[in-house]
GROMACS .gro file of N, CA and C in nm:
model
  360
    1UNK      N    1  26.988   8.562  20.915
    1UNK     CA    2  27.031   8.592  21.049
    1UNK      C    3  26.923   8.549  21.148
    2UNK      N    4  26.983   8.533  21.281
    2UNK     CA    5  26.850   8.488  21.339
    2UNK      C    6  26.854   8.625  21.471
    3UNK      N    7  26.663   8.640  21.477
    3UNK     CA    8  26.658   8.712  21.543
    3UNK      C    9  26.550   8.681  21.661
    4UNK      N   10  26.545   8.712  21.748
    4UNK     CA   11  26.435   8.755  21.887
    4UNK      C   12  26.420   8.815  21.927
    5UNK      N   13  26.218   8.812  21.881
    5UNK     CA   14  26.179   8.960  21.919
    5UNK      C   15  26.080   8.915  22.054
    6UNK      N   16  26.031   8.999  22.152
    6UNK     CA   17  25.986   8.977  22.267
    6UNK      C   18  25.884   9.075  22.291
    7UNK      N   19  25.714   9.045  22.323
    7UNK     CA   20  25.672   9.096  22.361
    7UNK      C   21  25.596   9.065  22.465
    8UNK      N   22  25.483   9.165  22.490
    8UNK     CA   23  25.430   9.144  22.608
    8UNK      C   24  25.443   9.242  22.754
    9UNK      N   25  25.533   9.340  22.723
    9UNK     CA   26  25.565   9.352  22.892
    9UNK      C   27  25.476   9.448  22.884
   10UNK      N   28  25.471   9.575  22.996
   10UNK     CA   29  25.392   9.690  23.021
   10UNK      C   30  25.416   9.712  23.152
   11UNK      N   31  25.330   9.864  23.221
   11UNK     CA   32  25.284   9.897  23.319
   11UNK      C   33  25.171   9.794  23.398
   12UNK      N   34  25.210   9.741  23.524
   12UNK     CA   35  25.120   9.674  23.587
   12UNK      C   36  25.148   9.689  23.744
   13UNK      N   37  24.986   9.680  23.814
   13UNK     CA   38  25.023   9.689  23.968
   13UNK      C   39  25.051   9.549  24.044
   14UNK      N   40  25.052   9.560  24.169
   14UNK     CA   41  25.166   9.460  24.224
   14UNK      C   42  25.039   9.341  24.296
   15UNK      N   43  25.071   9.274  24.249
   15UNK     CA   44  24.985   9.116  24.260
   15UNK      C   45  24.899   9.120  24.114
   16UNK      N   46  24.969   9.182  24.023
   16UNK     CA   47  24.912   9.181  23.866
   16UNK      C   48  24.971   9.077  23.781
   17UNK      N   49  24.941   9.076  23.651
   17UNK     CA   50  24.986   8.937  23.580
   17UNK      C   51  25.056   9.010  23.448
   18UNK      N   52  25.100   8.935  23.361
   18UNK     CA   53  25.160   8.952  23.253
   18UNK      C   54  25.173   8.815  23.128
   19UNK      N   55  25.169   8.828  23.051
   19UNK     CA   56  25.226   8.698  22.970
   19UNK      C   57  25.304   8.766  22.874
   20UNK      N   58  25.465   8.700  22.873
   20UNK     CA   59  25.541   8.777  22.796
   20UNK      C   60  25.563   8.628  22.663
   21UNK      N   61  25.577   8.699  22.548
   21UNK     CA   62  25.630   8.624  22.437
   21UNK      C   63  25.704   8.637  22.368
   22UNK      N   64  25.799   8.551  22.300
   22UNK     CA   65  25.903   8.523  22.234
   22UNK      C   66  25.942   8.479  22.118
   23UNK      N   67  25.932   8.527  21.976
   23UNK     CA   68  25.960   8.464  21.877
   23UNK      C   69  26.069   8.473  21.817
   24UNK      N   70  26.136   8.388  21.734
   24UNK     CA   71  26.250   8.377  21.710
   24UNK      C   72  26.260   8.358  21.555
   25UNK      N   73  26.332   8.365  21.472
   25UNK     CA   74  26.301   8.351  21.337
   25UNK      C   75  26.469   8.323  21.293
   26UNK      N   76  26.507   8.271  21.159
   26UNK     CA   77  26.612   8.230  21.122
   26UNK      C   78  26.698   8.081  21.156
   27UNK      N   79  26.742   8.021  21.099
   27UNK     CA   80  26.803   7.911  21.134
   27UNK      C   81  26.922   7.891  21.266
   28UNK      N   82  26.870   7.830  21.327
   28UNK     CA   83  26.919   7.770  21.484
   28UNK      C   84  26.982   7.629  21.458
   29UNK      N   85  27.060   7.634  21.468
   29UNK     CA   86  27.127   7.426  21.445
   29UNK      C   87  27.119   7.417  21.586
   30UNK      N   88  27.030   7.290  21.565
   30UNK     CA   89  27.021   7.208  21.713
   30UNK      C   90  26.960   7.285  21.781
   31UNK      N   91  26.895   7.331  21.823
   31UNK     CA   92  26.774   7.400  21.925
   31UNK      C   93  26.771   7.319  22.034
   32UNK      N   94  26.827   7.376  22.142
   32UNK     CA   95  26.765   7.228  22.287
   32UNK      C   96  26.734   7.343  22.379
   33UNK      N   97  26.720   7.483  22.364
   33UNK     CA   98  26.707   7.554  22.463
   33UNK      C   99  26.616   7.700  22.468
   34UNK      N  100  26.548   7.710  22.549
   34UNK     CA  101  26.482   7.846  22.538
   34UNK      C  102  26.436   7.896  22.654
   35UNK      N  103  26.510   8.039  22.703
   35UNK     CA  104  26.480   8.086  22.821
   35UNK      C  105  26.447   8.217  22.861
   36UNK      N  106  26.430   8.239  22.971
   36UNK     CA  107  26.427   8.416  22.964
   36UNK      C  108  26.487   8.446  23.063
   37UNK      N  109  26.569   8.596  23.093
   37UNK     CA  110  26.649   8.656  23.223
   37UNK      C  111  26.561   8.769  23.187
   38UNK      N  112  26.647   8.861  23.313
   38UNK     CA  113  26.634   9.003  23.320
   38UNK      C  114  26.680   9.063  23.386
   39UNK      N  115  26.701   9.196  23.338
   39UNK     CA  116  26.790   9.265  23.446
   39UNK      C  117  26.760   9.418  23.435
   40UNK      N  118  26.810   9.486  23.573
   40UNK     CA  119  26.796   9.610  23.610
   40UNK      C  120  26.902   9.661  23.585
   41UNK      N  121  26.932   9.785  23.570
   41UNK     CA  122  27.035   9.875  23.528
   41UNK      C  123  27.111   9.858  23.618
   42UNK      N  124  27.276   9.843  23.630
   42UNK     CA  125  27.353   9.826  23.738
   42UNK      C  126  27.339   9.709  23.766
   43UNK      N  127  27.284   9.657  23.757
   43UNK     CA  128  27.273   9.454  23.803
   43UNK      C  129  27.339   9.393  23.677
   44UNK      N  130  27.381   9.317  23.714
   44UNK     CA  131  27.384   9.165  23.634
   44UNK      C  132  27.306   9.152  23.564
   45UNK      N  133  27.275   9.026  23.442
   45UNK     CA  134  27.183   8.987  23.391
   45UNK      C  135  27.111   8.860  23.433
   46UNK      N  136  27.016   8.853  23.500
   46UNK     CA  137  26.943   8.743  23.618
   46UNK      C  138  26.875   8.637  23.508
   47UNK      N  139  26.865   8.529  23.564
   47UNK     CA  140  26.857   8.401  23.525
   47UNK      C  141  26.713   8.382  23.586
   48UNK      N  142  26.573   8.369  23.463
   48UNK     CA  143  26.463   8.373  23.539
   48UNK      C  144  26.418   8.244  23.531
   49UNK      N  145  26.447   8.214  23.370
   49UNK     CA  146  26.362   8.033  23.323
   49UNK      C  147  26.383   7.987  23.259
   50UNK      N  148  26.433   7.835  23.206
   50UNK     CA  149  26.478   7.809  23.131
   50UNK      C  150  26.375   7.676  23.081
   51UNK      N  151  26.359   7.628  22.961
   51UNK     CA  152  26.278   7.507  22.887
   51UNK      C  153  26.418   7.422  22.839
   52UNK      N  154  26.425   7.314  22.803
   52UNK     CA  155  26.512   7.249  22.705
   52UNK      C  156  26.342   7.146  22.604
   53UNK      N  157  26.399   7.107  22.497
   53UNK     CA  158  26.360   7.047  22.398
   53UNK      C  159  26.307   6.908  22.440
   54UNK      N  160  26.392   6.841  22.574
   54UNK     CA  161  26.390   6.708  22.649
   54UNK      C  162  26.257   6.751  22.784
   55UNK      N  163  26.196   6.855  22.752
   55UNK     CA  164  26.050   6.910  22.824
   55UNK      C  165  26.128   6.899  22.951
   56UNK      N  166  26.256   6.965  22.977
   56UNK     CA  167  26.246   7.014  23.154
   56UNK      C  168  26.210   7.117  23.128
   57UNK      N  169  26.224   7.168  23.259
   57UNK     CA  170  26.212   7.338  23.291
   57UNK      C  171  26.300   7.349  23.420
   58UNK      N  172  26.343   7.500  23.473
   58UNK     CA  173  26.386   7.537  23.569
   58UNK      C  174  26.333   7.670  23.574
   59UNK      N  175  26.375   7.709  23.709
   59UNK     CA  176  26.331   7.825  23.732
   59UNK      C  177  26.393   7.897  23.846
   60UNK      N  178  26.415   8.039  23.864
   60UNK     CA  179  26.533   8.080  23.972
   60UNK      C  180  26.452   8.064  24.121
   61UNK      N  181  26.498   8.074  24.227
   61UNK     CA  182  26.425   8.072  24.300
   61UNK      C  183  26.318   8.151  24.365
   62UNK      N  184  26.346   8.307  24.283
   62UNK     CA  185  26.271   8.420  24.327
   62UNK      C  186  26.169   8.426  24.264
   63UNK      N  187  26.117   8.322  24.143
   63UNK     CA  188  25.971   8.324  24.068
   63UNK      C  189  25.909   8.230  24.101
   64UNK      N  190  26.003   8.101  24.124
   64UNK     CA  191  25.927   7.945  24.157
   64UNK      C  192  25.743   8.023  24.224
   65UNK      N  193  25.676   7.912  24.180
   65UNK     CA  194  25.546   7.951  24.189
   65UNK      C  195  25.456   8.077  24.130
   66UNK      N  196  25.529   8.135  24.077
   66UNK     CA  197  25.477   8.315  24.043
   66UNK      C  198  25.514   8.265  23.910
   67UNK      N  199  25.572   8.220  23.834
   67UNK     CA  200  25.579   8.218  23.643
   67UNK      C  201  25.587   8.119  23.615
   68UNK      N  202  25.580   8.089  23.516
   68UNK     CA  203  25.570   7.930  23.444
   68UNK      C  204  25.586   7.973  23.295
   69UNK      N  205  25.706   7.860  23.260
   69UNK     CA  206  25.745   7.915  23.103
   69UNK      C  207  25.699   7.755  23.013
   70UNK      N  208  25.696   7.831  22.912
   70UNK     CA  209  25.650   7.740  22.840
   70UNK      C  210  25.696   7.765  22.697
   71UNK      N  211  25.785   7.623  22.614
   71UNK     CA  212  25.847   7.650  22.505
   71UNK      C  213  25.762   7.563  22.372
   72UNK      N  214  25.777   7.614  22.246
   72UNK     CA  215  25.732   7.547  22.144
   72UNK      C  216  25.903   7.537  22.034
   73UNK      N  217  25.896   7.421  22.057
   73UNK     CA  218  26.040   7.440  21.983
   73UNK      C  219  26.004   7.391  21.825
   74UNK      N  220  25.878   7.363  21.794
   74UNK     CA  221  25.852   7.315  21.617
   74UNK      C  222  25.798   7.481  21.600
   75UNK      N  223  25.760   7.577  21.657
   75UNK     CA  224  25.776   7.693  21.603
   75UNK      C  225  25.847   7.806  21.661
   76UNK      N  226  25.913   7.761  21.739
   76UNK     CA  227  26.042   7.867  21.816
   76UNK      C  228  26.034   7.981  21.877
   77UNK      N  229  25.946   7.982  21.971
   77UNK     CA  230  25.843   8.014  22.045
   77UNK      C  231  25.863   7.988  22.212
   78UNK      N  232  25.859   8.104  22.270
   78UNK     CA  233  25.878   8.053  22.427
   78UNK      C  234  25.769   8.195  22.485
   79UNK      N  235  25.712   8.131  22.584
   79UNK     CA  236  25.610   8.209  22.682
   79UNK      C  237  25.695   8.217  22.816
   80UNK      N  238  25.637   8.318  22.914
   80UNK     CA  239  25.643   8.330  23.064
   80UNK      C  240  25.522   8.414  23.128
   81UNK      N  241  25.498   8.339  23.183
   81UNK     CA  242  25.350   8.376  23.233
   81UNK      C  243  25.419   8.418  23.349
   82UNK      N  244  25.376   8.560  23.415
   82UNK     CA  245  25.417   8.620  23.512
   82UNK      C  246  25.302   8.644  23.565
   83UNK      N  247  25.271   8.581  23.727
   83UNK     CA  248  25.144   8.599  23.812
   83UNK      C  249  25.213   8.668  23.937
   84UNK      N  250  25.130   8.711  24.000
   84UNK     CA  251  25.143   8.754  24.157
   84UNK      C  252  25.300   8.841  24.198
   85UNK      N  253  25.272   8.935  24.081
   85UNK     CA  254  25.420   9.043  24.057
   85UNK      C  255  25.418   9.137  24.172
   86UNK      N  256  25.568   9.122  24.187
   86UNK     CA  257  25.606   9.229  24.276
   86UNK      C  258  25.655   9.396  24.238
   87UNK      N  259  25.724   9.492  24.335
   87UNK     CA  260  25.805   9.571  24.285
   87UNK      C  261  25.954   9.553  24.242
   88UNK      N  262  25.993   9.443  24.288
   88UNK     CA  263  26.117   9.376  24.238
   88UNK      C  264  26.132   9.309  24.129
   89UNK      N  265  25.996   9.285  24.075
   89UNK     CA  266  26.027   9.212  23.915
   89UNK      C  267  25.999   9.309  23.793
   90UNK      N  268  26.056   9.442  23.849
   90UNK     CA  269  26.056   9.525  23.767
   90UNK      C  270  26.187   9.523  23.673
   91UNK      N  271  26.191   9.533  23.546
   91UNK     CA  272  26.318   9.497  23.491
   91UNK      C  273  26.317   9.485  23.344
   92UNK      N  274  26.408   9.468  23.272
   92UNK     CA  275  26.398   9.456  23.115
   92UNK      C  276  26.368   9.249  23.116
   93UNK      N  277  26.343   9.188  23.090
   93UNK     CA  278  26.279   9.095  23.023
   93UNK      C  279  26.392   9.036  22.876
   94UNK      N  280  26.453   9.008  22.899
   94UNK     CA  281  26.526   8.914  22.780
   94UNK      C  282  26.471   8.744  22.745
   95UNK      N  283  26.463   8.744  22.629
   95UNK     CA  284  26.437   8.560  22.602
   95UNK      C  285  26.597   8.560  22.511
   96UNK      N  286  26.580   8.427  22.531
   96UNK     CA  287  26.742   8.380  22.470
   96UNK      C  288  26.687   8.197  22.409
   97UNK      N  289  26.782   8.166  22.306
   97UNK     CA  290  26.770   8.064  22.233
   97UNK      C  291  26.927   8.012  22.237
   98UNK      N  292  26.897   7.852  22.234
   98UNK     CA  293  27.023   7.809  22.189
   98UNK      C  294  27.036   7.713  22.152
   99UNK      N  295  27.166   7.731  22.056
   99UNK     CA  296  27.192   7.596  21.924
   99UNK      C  297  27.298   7.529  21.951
  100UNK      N  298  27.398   7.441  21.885
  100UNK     CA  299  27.500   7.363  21.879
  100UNK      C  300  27.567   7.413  21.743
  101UNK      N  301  27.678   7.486  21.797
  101UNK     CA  302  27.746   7.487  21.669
  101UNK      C  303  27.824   7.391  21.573
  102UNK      N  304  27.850   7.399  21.508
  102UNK     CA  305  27.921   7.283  21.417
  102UNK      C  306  28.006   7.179  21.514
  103UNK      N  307  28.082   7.279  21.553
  103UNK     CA  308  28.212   7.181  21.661
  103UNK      C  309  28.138   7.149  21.839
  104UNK      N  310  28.021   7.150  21.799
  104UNK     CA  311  27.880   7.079  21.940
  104UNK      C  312  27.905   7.205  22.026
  105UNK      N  313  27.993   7.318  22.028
  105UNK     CA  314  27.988   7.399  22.102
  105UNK      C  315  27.815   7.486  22.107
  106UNK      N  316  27.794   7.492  22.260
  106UNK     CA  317  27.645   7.543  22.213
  106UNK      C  318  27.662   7.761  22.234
  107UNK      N  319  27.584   7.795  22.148
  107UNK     CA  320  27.582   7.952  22.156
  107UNK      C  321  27.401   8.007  22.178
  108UNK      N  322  27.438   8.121  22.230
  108UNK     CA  323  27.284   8.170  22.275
  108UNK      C  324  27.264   8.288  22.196
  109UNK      N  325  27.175   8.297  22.182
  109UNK     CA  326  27.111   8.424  22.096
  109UNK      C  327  26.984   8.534  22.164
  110UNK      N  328  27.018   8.660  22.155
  110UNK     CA  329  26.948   8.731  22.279
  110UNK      C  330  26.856   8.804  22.194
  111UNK      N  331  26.729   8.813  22.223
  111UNK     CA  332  26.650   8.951  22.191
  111UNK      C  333  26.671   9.069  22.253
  112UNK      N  334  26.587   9.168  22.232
  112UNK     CA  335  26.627   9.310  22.224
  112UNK      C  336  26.566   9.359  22.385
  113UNK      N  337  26.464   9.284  22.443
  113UNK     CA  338  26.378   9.307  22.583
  113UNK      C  339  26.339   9.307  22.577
  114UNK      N  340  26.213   9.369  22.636
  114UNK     CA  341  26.056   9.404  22.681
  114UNK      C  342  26.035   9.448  22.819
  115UNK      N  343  26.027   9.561  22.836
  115UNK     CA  344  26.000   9.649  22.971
  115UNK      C  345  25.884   9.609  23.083
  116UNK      N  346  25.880   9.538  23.160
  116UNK     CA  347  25.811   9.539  23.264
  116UNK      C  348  25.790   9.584  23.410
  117UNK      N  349  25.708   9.700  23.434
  117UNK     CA  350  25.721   9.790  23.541
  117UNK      C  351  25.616   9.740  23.640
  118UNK      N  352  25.656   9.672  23.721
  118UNK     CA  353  25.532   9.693  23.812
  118UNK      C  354  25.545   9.840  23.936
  119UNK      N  355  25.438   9.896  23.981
  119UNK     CA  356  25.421  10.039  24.057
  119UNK      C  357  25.299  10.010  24.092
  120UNK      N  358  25.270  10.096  24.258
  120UNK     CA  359  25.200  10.073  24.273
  120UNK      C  360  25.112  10.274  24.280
   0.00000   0.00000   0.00000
């Protein structure tokens, strides 16, 4: 089975840092993707960063400049370096992976979170 586990988050104050990590284990067909969201209770699930395998990146517009992700796809592996945090990037922390299924359809695979509080 494949799984993702995520660590890294914690208690931190506001213009503090973080580096969150991501490992993934089990067979993935076709790997072109590795990202992270997050979300607050009652919200949606927010779209923070995404890597593909072809070395782009994206990023939502509310981190541009404040995180930078970074993927290892020969060991399945994704970072997000979180700098210059607010009280709004308080939130659960998801990384997600994704493959090509047999019929090229692609599917994502979610870890469990990682809690990041910033307070001041």
């Amino acid at each position: 089975q494949v799984q993702l586990v995520e660590s890294g988050g914690g208690l931190v104050r506001p213009g503090g840092s973080l580096r969150l990590s991501c490992v993934a284990s089990g067979k993935i067909g076709g790997l072109y993707a590795m990202g992270w969201y997050r979300q607050v209770v009652g919200r949606q699930r927010e779209f923070i960063a995404t890597s593909t395998n072809r070395d782009t990146t994206d990023y939502a517009d509310s981190v541009k400049g404040r995180f930078t992700i970074s993927g290892d796809f020969v060991n399945k592996t994704v970072y997000l370096q979180l700098n210059s945090l607010k009280l709004d990037d308080t939130a659960v922390y998801y990384c997600n992976t994704e493959g090509l299924e047999t019929n090229g359809s692609p599917r994502k695979y979610w870890g469990q979170g990682t809690q990041v509080t910033v307070s001041s």
